mmCIF file of C-alpha atoms in Angstrom:
data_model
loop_
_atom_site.group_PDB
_atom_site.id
_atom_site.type_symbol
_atom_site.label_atom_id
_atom_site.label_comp_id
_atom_site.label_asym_id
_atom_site.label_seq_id
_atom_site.Cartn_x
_atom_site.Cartn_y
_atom_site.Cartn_z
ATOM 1 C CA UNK A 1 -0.743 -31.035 -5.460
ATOM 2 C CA UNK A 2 -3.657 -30.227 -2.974
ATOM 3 C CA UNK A 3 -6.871 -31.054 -5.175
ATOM 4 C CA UNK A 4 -6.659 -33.262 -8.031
ATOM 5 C CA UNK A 5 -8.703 -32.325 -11.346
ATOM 6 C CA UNK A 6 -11.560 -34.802 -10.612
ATOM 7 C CA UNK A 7 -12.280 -32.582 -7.141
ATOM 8 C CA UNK A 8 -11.345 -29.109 -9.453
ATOM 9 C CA UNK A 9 -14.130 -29.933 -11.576
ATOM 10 C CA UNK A 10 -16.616 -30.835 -9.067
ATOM 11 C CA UNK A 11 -16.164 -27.600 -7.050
ATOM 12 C CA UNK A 12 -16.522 -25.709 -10.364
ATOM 13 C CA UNK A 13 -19.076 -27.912 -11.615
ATOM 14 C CA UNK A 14 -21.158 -29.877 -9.347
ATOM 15 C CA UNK A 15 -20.574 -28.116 -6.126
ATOM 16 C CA UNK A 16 -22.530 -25.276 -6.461
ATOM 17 C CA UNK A 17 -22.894 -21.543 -7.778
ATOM 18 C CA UNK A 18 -22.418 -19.240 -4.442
ATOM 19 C CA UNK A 19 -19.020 -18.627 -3.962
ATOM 20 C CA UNK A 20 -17.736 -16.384 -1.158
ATOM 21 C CA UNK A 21 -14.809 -15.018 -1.884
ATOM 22 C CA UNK A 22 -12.804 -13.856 1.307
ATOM 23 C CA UNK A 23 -10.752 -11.375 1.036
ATOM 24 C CA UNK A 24 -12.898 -9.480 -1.762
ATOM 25 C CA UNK A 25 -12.936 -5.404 -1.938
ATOM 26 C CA UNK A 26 -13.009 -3.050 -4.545
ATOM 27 C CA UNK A 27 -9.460 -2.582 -4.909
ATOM 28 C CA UNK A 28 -9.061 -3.237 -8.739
ATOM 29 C CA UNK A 29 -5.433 -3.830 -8.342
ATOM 30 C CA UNK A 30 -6.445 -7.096 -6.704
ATOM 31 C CA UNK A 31 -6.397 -10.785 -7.985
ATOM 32 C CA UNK A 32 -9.154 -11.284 -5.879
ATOM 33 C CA UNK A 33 -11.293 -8.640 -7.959
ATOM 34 C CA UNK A 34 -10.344 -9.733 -11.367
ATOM 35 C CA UNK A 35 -11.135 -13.729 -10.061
ATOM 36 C CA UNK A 36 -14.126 -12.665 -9.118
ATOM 37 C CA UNK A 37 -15.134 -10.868 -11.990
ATOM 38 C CA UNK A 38 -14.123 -14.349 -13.941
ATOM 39 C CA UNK A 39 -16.738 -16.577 -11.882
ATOM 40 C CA UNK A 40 -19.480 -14.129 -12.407
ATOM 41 C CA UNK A 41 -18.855 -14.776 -16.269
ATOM 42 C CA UNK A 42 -19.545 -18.330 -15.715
ATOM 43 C CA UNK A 43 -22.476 -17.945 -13.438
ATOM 44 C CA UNK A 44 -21.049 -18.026 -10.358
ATOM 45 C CA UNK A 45 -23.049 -15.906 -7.568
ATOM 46 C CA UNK A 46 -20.202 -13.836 -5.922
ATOM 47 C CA UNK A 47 -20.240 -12.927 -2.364
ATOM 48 C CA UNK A 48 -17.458 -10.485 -1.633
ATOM 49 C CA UNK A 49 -15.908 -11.116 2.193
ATOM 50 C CA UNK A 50 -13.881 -8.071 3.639
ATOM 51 C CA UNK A 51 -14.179 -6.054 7.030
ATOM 52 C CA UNK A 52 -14.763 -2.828 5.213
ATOM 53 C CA UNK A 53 -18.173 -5.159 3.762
ATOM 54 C CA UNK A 54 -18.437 -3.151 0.301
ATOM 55 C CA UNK A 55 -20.206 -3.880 -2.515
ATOM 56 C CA UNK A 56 -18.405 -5.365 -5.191
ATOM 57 C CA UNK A 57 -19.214 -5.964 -8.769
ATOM 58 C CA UNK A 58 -23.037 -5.553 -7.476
ATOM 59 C CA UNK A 59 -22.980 -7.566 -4.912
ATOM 60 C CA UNK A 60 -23.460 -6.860 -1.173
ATOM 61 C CA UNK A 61 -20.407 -7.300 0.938
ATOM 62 C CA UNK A 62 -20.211 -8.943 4.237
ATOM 63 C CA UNK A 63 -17.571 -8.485 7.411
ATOM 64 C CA UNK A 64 -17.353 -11.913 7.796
ATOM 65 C CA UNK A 65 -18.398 -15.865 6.605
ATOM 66 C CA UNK A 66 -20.643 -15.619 9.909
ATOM 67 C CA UNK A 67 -22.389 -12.332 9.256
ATOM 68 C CA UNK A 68 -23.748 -14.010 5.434
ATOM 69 C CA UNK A 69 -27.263 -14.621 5.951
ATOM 70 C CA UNK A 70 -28.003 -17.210 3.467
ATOM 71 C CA UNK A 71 -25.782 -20.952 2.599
ATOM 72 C CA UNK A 72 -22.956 -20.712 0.653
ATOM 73 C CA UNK A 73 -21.253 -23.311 -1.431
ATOM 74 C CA UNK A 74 -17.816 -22.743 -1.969
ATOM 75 C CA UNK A 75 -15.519 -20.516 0.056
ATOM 76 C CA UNK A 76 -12.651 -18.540 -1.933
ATOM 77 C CA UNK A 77 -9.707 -17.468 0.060
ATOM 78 C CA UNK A 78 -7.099 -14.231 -0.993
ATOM 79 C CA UNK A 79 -5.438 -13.967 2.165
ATOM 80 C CA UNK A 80 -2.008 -14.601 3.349
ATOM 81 C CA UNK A 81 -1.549 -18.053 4.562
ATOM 82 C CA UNK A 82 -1.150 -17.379 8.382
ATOM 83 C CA UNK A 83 -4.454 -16.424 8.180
ATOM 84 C CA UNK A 84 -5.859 -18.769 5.478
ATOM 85 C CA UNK A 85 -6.258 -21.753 8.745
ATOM 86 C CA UNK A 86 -9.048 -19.691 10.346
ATOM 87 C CA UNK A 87 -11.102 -18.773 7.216
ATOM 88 C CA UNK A 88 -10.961 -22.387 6.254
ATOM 89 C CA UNK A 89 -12.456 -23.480 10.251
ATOM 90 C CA UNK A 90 -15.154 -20.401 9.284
ATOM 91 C CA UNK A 91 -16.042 -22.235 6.019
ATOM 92 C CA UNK A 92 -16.827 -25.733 7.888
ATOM 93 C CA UNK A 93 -18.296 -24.012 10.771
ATOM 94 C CA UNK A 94 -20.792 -21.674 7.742
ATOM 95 C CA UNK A 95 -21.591 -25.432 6.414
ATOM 96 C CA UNK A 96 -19.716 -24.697 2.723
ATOM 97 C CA UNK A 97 -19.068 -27.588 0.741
ATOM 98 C CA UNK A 98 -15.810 -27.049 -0.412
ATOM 99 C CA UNK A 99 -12.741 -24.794 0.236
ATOM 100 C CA UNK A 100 -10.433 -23.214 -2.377
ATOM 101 C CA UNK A 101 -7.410 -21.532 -1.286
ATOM 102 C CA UNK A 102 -5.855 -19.366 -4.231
ATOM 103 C CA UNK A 103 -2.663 -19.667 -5.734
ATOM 104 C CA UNK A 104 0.721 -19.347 -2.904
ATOM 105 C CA UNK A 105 -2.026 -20.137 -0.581
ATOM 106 C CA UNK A 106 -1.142 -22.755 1.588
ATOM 107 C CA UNK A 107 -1.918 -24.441 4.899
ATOM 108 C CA UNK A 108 -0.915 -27.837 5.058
ATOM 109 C CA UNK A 109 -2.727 -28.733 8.080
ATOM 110 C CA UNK A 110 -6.197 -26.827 7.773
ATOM 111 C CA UNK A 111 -6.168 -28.817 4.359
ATOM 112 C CA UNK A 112 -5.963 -31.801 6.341
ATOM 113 C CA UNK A 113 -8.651 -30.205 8.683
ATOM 114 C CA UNK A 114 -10.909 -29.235 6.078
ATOM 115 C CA UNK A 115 -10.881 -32.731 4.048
ATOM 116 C CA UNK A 116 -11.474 -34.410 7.476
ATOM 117 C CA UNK A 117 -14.663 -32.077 8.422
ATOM 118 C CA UNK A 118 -15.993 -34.033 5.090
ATOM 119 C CA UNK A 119 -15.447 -30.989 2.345
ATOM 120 C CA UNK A 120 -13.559 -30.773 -0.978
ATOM 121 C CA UNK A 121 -10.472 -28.784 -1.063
ATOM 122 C CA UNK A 122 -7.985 -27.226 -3.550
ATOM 123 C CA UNK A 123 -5.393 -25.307 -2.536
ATOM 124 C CA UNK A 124 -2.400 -23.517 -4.406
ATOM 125 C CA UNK A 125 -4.849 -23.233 -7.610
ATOM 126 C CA UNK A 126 -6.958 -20.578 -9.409
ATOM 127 C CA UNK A 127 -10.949 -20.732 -10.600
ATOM 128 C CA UNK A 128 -10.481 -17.737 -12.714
ATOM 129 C CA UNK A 129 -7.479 -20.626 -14.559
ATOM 130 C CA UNK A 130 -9.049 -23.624 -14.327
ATOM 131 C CA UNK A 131 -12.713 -22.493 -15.352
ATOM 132 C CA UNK A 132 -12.283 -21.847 -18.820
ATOM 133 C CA UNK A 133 -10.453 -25.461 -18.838
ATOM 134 C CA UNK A 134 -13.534 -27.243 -18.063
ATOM 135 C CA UNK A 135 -14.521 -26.651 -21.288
#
């Protein structure tokens, strides 16, 4: 298990509300868009990340973690794990405190990466699951 419950409630509680979620469009067939939807409903401020940079459940999009203009907390990843390594080196570069890499997400070795750099990570988990646990 990558990210016990005492670091899935800090990220969801303590860590902070502006989560960019990578990966992000406005493809309604996507978990991504339905998670998101979920952290707005507990006050999460959603920043969608996808090249095409649309706007997403009223929020501006953005090409990439670099091209967001303002901090962000926590760093949501939907994308295939080959390329889950390089968003995660993005998020630490950005200055995010924490890294959650969605369910059959999995990178053994940017986890290790990640946790090193000093940030929280889950990985192989859902928000939009373990939110409404927190109860």
């Amino acid at each position: 298990m990558y990210g016990d419950s005492a670091t899935v409630r800090r990220i969801l509680s303590e860590t902070g509300d502006t989560w960019a979620v990578v990966g992000l469009s406005s493809n309604r067939q996507r978990a991504a868009y339905g998670v998101a939807q979920v952290l707005q409903r507990f006050g999460k401020r959603v920043v969608p990340v996808h090249p095409k940079a649309e706007t997403v459940h009223g929020r501006q999009g953005y090409a990439s973690l670099a091209d967001i203009p303002f901090e962000v907390d926590v760093v949501d990843v939907f994308v295939n794990s080959d390329l889950a390594g390089a968003v995660a080196d993005e998020a630490v570069a950005k200055g995010a405190k924490a890294v959650w890499f969605q369910l059959d997400v999995i990178d053994e070795a940017a986890y290790e990466r990640t946790r090193a750099a000093g940030l929280d990570m889950v990985m192989d988990r859902c928000p939009a699951i373990e939110i409404p646990r927190l109860g």
